[in-house]
C-alpha positions as YAML, in Angstrom:
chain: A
units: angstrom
residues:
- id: 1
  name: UNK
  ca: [0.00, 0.00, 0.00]
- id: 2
  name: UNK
  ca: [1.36, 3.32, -0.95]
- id: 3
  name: UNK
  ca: [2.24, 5.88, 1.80]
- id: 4
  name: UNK
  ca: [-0.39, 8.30, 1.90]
- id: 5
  name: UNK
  ca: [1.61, 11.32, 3.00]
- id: 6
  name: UNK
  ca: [3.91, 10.67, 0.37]
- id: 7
  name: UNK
  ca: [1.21, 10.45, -2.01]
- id: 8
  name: UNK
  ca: [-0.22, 13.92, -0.99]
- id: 9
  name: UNK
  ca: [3.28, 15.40, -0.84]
- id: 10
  name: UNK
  ca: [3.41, 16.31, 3.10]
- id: 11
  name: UNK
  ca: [5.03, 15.97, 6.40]
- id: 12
  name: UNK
  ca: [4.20, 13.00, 8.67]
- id: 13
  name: UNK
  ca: [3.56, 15.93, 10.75]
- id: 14
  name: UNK
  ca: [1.43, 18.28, 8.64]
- id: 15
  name: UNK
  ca: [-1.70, 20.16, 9.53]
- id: 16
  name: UNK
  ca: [-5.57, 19.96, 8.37]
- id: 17
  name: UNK
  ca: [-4.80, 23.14, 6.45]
- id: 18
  name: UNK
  ca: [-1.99, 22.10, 4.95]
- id: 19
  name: UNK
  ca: [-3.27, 18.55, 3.97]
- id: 20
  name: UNK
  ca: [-6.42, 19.84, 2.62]
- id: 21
  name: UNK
  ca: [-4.45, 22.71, 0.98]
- id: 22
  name: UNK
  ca: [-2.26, 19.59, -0.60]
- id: 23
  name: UNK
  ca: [-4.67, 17.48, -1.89]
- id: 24
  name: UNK
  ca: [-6.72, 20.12, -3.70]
- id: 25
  name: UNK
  ca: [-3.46, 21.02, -5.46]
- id: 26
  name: UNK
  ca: [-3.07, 17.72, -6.67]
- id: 27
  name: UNK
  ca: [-6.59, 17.20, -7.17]
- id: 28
  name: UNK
  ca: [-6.87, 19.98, -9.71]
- id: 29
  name: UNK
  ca: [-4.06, 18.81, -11.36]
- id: 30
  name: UNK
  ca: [-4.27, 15.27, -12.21]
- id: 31
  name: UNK
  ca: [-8.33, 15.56, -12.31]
- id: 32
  name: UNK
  ca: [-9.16, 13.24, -15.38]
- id: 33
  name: UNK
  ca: [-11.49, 15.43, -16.61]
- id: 34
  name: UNK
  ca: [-8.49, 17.87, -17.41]
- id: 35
  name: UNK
  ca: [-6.72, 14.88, -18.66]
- id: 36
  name: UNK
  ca: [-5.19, 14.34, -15.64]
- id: 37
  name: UNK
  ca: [-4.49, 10.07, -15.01]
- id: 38
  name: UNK
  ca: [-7.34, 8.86, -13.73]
- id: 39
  name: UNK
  ca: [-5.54, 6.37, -11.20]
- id: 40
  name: UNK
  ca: [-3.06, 8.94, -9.72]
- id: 41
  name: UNK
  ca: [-6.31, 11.10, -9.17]
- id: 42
  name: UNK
  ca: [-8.08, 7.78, -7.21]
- id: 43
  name: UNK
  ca: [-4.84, 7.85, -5.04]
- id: 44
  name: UNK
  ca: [-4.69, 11.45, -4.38]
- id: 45
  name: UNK
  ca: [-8.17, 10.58, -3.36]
- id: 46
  name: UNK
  ca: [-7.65, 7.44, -1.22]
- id: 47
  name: UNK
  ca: [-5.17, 9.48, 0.65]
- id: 48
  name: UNK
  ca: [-6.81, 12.47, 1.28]
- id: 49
  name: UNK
  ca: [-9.65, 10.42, 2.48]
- id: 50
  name: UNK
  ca: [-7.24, 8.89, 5.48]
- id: 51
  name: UNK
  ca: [-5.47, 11.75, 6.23]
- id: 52
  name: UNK
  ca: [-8.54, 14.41, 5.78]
- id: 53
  name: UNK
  ca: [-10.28, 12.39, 8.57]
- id: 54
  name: UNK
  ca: [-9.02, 12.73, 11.96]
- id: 55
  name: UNK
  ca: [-9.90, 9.70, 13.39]
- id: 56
  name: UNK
  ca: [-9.28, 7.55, 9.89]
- id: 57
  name: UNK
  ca: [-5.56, 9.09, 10.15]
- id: 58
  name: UNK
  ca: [-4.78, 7.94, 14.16]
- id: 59
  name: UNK
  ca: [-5.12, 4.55, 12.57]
- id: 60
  name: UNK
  ca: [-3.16, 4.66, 9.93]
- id: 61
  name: UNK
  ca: [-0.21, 6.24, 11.80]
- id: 62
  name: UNK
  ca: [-1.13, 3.60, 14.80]
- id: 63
  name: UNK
  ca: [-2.43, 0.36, 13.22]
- id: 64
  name: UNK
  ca: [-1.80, -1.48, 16.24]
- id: 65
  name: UNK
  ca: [-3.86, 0.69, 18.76]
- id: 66
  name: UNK
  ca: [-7.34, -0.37, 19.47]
- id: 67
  name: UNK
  ca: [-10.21, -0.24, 17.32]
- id: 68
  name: UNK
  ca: [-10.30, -1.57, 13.64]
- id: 69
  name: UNK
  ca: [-10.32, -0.16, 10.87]
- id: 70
  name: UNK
  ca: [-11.06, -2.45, 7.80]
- id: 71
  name: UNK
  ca: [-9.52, -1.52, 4.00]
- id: 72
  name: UNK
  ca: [-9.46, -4.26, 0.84]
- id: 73
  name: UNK
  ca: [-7.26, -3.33, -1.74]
- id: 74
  name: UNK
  ca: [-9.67, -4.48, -4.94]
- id: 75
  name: UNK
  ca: [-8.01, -3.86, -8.43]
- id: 76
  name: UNK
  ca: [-6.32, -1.28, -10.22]
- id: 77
  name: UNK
  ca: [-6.82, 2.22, -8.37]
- id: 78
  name: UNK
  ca: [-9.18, -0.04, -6.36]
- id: 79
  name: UNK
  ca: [-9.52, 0.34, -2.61]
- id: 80
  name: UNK
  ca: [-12.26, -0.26, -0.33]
- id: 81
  name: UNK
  ca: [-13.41, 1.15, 2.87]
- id: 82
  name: UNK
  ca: [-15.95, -0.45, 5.33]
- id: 83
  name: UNK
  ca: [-17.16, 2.43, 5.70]
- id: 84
  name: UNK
  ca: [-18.44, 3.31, 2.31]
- id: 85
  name: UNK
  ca: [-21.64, 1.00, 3.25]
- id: 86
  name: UNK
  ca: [-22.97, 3.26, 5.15]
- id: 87
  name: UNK
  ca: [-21.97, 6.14, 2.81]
- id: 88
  name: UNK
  ca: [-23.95, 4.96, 0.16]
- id: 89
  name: UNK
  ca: [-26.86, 5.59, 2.23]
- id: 90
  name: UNK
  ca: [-25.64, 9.47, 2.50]
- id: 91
  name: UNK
  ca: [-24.19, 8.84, 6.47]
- id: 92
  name: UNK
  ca: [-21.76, 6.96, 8.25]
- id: 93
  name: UNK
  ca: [-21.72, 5.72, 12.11]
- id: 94
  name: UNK
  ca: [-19.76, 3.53, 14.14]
- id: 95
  name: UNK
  ca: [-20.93, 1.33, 16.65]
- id: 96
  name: UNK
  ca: [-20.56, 1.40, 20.42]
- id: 97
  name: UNK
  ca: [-17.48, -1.12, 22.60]
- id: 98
  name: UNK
  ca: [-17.36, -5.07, 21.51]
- id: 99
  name: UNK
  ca: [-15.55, -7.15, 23.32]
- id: 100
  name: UNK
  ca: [-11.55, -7.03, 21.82]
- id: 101
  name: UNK
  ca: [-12.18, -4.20, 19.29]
- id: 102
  name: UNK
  ca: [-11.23, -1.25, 21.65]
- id: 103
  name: UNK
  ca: [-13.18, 1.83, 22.91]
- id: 104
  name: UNK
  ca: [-16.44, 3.35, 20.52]
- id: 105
  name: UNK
  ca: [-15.24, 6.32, 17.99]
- id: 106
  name: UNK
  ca: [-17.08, 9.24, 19.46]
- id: 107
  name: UNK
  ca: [-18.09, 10.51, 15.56]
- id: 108
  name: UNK
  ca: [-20.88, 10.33, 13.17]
- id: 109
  name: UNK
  ca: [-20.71, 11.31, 9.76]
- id: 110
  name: UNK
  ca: [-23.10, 11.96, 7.31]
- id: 111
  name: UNK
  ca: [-23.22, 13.72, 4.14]
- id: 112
  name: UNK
  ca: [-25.61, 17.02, 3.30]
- id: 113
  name: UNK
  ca: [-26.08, 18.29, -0.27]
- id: 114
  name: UNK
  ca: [-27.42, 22.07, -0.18]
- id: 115
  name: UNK
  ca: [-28.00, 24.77, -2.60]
- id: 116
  name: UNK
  ca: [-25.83, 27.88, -3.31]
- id: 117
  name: UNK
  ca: [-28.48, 29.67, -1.94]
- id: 118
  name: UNK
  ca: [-28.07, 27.75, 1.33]
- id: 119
  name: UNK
  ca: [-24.31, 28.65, 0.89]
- id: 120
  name: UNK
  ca: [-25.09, 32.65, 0.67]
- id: 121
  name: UNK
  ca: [-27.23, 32.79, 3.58]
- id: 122
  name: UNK
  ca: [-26.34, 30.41, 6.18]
- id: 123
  name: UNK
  ca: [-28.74, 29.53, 8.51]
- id: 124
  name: UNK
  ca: [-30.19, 26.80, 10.55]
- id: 125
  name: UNK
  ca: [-31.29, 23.05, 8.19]
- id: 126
  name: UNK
  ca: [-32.81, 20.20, 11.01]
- id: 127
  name: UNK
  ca: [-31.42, 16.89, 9.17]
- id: 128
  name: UNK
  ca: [-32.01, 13.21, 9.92]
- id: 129
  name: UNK
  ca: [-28.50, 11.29, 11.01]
- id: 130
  name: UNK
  ca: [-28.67, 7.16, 11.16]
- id: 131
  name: UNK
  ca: [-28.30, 5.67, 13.84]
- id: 132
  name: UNK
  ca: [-28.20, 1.86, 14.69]
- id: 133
  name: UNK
  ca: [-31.49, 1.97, 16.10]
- id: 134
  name: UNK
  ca: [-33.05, 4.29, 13.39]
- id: 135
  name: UNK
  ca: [-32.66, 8.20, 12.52]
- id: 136
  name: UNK
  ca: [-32.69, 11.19, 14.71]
- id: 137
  name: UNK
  ca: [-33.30, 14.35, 13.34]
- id: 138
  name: UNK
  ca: [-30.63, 16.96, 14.81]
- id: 139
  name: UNK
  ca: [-30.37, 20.94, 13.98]
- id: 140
  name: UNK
  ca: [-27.40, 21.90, 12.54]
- id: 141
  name: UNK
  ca: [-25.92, 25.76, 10.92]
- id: 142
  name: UNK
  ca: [-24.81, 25.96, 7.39]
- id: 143
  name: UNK
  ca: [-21.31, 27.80, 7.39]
- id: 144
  name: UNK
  ca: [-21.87, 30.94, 4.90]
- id: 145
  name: UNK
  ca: [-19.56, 30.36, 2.08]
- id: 146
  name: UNK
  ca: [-18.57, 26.79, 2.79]
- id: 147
  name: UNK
  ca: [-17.40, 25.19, -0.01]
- id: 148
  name: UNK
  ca: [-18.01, 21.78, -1.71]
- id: 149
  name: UNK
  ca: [-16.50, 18.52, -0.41]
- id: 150
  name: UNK
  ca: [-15.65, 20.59, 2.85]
- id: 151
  name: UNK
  ca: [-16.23, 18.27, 6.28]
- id: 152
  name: UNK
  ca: [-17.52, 20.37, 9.62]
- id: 153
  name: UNK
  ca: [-17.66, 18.57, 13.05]
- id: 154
  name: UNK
  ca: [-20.26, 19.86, 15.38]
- id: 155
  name: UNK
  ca: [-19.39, 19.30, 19.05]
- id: 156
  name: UNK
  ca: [-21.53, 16.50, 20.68]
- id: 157
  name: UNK
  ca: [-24.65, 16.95, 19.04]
- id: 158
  name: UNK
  ca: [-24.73, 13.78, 16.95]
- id: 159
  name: UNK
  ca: [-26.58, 10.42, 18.71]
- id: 160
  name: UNK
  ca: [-25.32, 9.51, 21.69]
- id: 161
  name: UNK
  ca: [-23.29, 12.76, 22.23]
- id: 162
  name: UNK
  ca: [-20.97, 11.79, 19.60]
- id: 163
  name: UNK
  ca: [-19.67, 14.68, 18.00]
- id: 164
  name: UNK
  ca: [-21.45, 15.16, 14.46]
- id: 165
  name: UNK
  ca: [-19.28, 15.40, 10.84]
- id: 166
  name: UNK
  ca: [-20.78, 16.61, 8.09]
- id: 167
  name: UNK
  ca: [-19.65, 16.34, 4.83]
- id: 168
  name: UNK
  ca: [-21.34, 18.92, 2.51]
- id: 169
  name: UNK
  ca: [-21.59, 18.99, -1.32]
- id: 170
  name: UNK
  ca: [-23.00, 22.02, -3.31]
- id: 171
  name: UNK
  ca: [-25.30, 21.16, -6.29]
- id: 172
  name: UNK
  ca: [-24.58, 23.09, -9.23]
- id: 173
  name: UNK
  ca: [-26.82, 25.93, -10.66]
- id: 174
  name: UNK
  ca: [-26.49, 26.75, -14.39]
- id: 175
  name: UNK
  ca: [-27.72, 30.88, -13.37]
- id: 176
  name: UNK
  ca: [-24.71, 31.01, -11.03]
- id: 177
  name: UNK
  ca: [-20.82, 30.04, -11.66]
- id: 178
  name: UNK
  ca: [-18.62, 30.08, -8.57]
- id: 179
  name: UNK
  ca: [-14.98, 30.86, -8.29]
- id: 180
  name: UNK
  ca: [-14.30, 31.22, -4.34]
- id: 181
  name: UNK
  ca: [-16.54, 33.89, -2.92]
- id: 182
  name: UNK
  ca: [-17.41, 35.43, -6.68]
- id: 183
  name: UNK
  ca: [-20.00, 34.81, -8.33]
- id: 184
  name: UNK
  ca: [-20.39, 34.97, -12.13]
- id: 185
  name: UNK
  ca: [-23.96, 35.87, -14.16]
- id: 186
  name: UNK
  ca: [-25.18, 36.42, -17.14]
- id: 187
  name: UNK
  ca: [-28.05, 39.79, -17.91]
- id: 188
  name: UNK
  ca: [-29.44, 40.75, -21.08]
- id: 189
  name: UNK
  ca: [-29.64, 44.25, -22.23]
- id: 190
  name: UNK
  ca: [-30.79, 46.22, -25.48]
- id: 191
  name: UNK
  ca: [-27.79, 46.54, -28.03]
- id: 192
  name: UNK
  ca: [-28.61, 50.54, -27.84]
- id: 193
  name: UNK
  ca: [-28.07, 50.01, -23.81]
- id: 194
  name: UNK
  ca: [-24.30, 48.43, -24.83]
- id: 195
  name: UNK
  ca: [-23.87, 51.77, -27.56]
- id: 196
  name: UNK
  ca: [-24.52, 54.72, -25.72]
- id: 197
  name: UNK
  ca: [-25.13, 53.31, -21.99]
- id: 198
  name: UNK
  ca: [-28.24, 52.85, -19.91]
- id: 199
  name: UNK
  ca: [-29.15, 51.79, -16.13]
- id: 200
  name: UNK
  ca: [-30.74, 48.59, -15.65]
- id: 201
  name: UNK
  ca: [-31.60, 46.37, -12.64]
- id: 202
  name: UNK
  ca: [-30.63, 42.26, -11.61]
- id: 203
  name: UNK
  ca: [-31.20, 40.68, -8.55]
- id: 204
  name: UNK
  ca: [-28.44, 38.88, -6.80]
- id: 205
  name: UNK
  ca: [-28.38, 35.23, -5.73]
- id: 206
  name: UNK
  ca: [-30.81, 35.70, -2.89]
- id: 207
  name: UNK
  ca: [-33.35, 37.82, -5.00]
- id: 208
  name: UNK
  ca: [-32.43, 41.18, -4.21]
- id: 209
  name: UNK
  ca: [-32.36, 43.93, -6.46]
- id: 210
  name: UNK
  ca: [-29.49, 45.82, -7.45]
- id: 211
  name: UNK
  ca: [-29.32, 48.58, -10.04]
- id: 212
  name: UNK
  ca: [-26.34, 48.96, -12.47]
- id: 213
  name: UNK
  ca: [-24.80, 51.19, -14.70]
- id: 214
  name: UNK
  ca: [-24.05, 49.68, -18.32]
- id: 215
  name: UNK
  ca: [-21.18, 52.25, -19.80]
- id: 216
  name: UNK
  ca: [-21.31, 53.51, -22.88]
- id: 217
  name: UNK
  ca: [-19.49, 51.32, -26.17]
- id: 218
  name: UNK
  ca: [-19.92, 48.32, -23.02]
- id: 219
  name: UNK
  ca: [-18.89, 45.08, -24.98]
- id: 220
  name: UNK
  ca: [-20.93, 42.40, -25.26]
- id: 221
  name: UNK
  ca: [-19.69, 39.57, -23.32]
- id: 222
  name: UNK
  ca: [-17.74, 42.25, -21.29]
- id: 223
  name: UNK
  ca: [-18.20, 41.88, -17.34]
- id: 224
  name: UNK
  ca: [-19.03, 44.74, -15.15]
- id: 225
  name: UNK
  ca: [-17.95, 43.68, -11.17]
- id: 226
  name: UNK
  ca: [-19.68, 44.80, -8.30]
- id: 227
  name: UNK
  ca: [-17.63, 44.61, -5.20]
- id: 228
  name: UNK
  ca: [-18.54, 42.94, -2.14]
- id: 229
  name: UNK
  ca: [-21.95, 41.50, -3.85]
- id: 230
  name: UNK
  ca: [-20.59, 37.64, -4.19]
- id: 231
  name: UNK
  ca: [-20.90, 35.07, -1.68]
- id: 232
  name: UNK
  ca: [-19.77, 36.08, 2.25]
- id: 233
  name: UNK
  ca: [-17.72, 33.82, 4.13]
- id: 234
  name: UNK
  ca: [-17.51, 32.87, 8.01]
- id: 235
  name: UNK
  ca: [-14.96, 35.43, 8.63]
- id: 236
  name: UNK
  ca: [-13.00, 38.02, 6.56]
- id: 237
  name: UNK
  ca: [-14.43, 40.38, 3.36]
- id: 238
  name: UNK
  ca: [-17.11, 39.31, 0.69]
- id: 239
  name: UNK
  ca: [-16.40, 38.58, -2.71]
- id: 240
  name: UNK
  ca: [-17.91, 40.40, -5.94]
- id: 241
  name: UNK
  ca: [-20.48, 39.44, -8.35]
- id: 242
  name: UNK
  ca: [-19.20, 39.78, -12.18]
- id: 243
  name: UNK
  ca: [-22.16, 40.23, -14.07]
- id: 244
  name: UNK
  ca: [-21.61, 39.06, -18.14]
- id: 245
  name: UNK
  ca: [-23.46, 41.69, -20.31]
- id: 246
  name: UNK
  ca: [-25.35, 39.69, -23.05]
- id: 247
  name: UNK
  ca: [-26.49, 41.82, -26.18]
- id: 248
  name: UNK
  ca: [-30.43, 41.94, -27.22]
- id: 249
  name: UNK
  ca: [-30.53, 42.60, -30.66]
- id: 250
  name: UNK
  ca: [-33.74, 44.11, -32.10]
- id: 251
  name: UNK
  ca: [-36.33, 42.37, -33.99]
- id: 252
  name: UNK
  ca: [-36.15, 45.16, -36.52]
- id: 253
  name: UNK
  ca: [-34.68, 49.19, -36.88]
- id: 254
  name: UNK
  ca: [-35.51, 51.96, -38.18]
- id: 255
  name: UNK
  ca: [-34.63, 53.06, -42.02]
- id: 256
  name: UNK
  ca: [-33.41, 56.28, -40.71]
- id: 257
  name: UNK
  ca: [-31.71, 54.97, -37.92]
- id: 258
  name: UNK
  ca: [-30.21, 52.62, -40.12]
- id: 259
  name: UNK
  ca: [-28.76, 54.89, -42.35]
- id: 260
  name: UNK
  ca: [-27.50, 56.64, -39.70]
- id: 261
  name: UNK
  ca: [-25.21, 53.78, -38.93]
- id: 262
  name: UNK
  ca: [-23.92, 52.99, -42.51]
- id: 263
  name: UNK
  ca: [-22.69, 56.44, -42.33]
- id: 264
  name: UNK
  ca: [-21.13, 55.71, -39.35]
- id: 265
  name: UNK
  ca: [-19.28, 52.81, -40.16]
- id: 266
  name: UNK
  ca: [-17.84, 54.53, -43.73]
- id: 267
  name: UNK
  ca: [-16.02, 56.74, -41.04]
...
């Protein structure tokens, strides 16, 4: 088996920042879909998976402690984790003491797909976590600006005071394109409002209104950016919202008007 911190390119030592700052690196880069190799990517993947989890990584760096822990190796890029049962259900949860397999991992984890809404404003989401017995539905807060594949641990709130990790994955919106805490959009306009300039009005990604300037000879396909109107994070500054200006042509012109502009262009 391949050593995972070598794999991801850090210290035995390294942080959660700096593993997770790692692995997206390397994720990025061999990503098959940017014709990166596809099994390089499933061991960037394998790794970050150990060493991204807290109590998956005091394992690996101290197989023989208690508990267990069980992994099959099964074909090229292959690998298989017990836990991945329960994950196709959307959670995982381990069990309390057995006789001979040590003391119970005080975690649950579960997996929460939200909106990019849910991502600009926060708030409160009450979500059902498995247990062995059934599901309990627990209260939990939506970081603002968390992004996808990110994992949060709430603080004994999961069943049985374990502590509760969430894995959260944002589901794409074809309106909206994300790059950090930006957020890219597209708005029509008249081609006359891209010529000489106009004032027009979009509403960001929680429905408010805003009111814009197009300039004067604006390109179409140019973006105008409007600073601290993107997506707002835990801590620190907003980002800006780009909005794409899309031309309207018209259905038809004027004869005089078009005139006009055949003089213009012999200029």
């Amino acid at each position: 088996m391949s050593d995972h911190y070598q794999t991801l390119g850090v210290q035995r030592n390294a942080t959660p920042d700096e593993i997770k700052k790692a692995y997206r690196k390397l994720a990025g880069l061999h990503h098959p879909d940017k014709g990166g190799d596809k099994l390089k990517f499933q061991e960037i993947q394998k790794a970050y998976e150990v060493l991204g989890d807290d109590s998956k990584r005091g394992q690996y760096d101290n197989p023989h402690q208690g508990g267990f822990h069980f992994e099959f190796n099964g074909g090229p890029g292959g690998g298989f984790d017990f836990n991945n049962i329960f994950s196709m259900f959307g959670q995982q949860f381990h069990g309390g003491p057995q006789p001979g397999r040590g003391p119970r991992q005080q975690f649950t984890r579960m997996s929460l797909w939200v909106t990019l809404q849910d991502v600009a404003s926060g708030g409160k989401r009450a979500v059902n976590v498995g247990t062995q017995h059934g599901t309990s539905t627990i209260e939990i807060e939506i970081p603002l600006g968390i992004n996808d594949g990110d994992n949060v641990q709430y603080a004994g709130i999961g069943p049985g005071g374990t502590d509760l990790i969430v894995n959260f994955r944002i589901h794409n919106n074809p309106k909206w394109q994300r790059s950090g805490l930006n957020l890219t959009t597209d708005h029509q306009v008249s081609i006359w409002d891209c010529l000489v300039g106009g004032e027009t009005e979009i509403k960001d990604i929680l429905g408010n209104p805003i009111s814009i300037s197009i300039p004067p000879c604006s390109q179409p396909g140019g973006l105008l950016r409007l600073k601290g109107r993107g997506l707002s994070p835990r801590q620190g500054p907003p980002g800006d919202l780009l909005v794409r200006i899309q031309a309207k042509m018209p259905s038809s012109i004027d004869t005089e008007l078009a005139e006009l502009i055949k003089q213009q262009q012999k200029k």
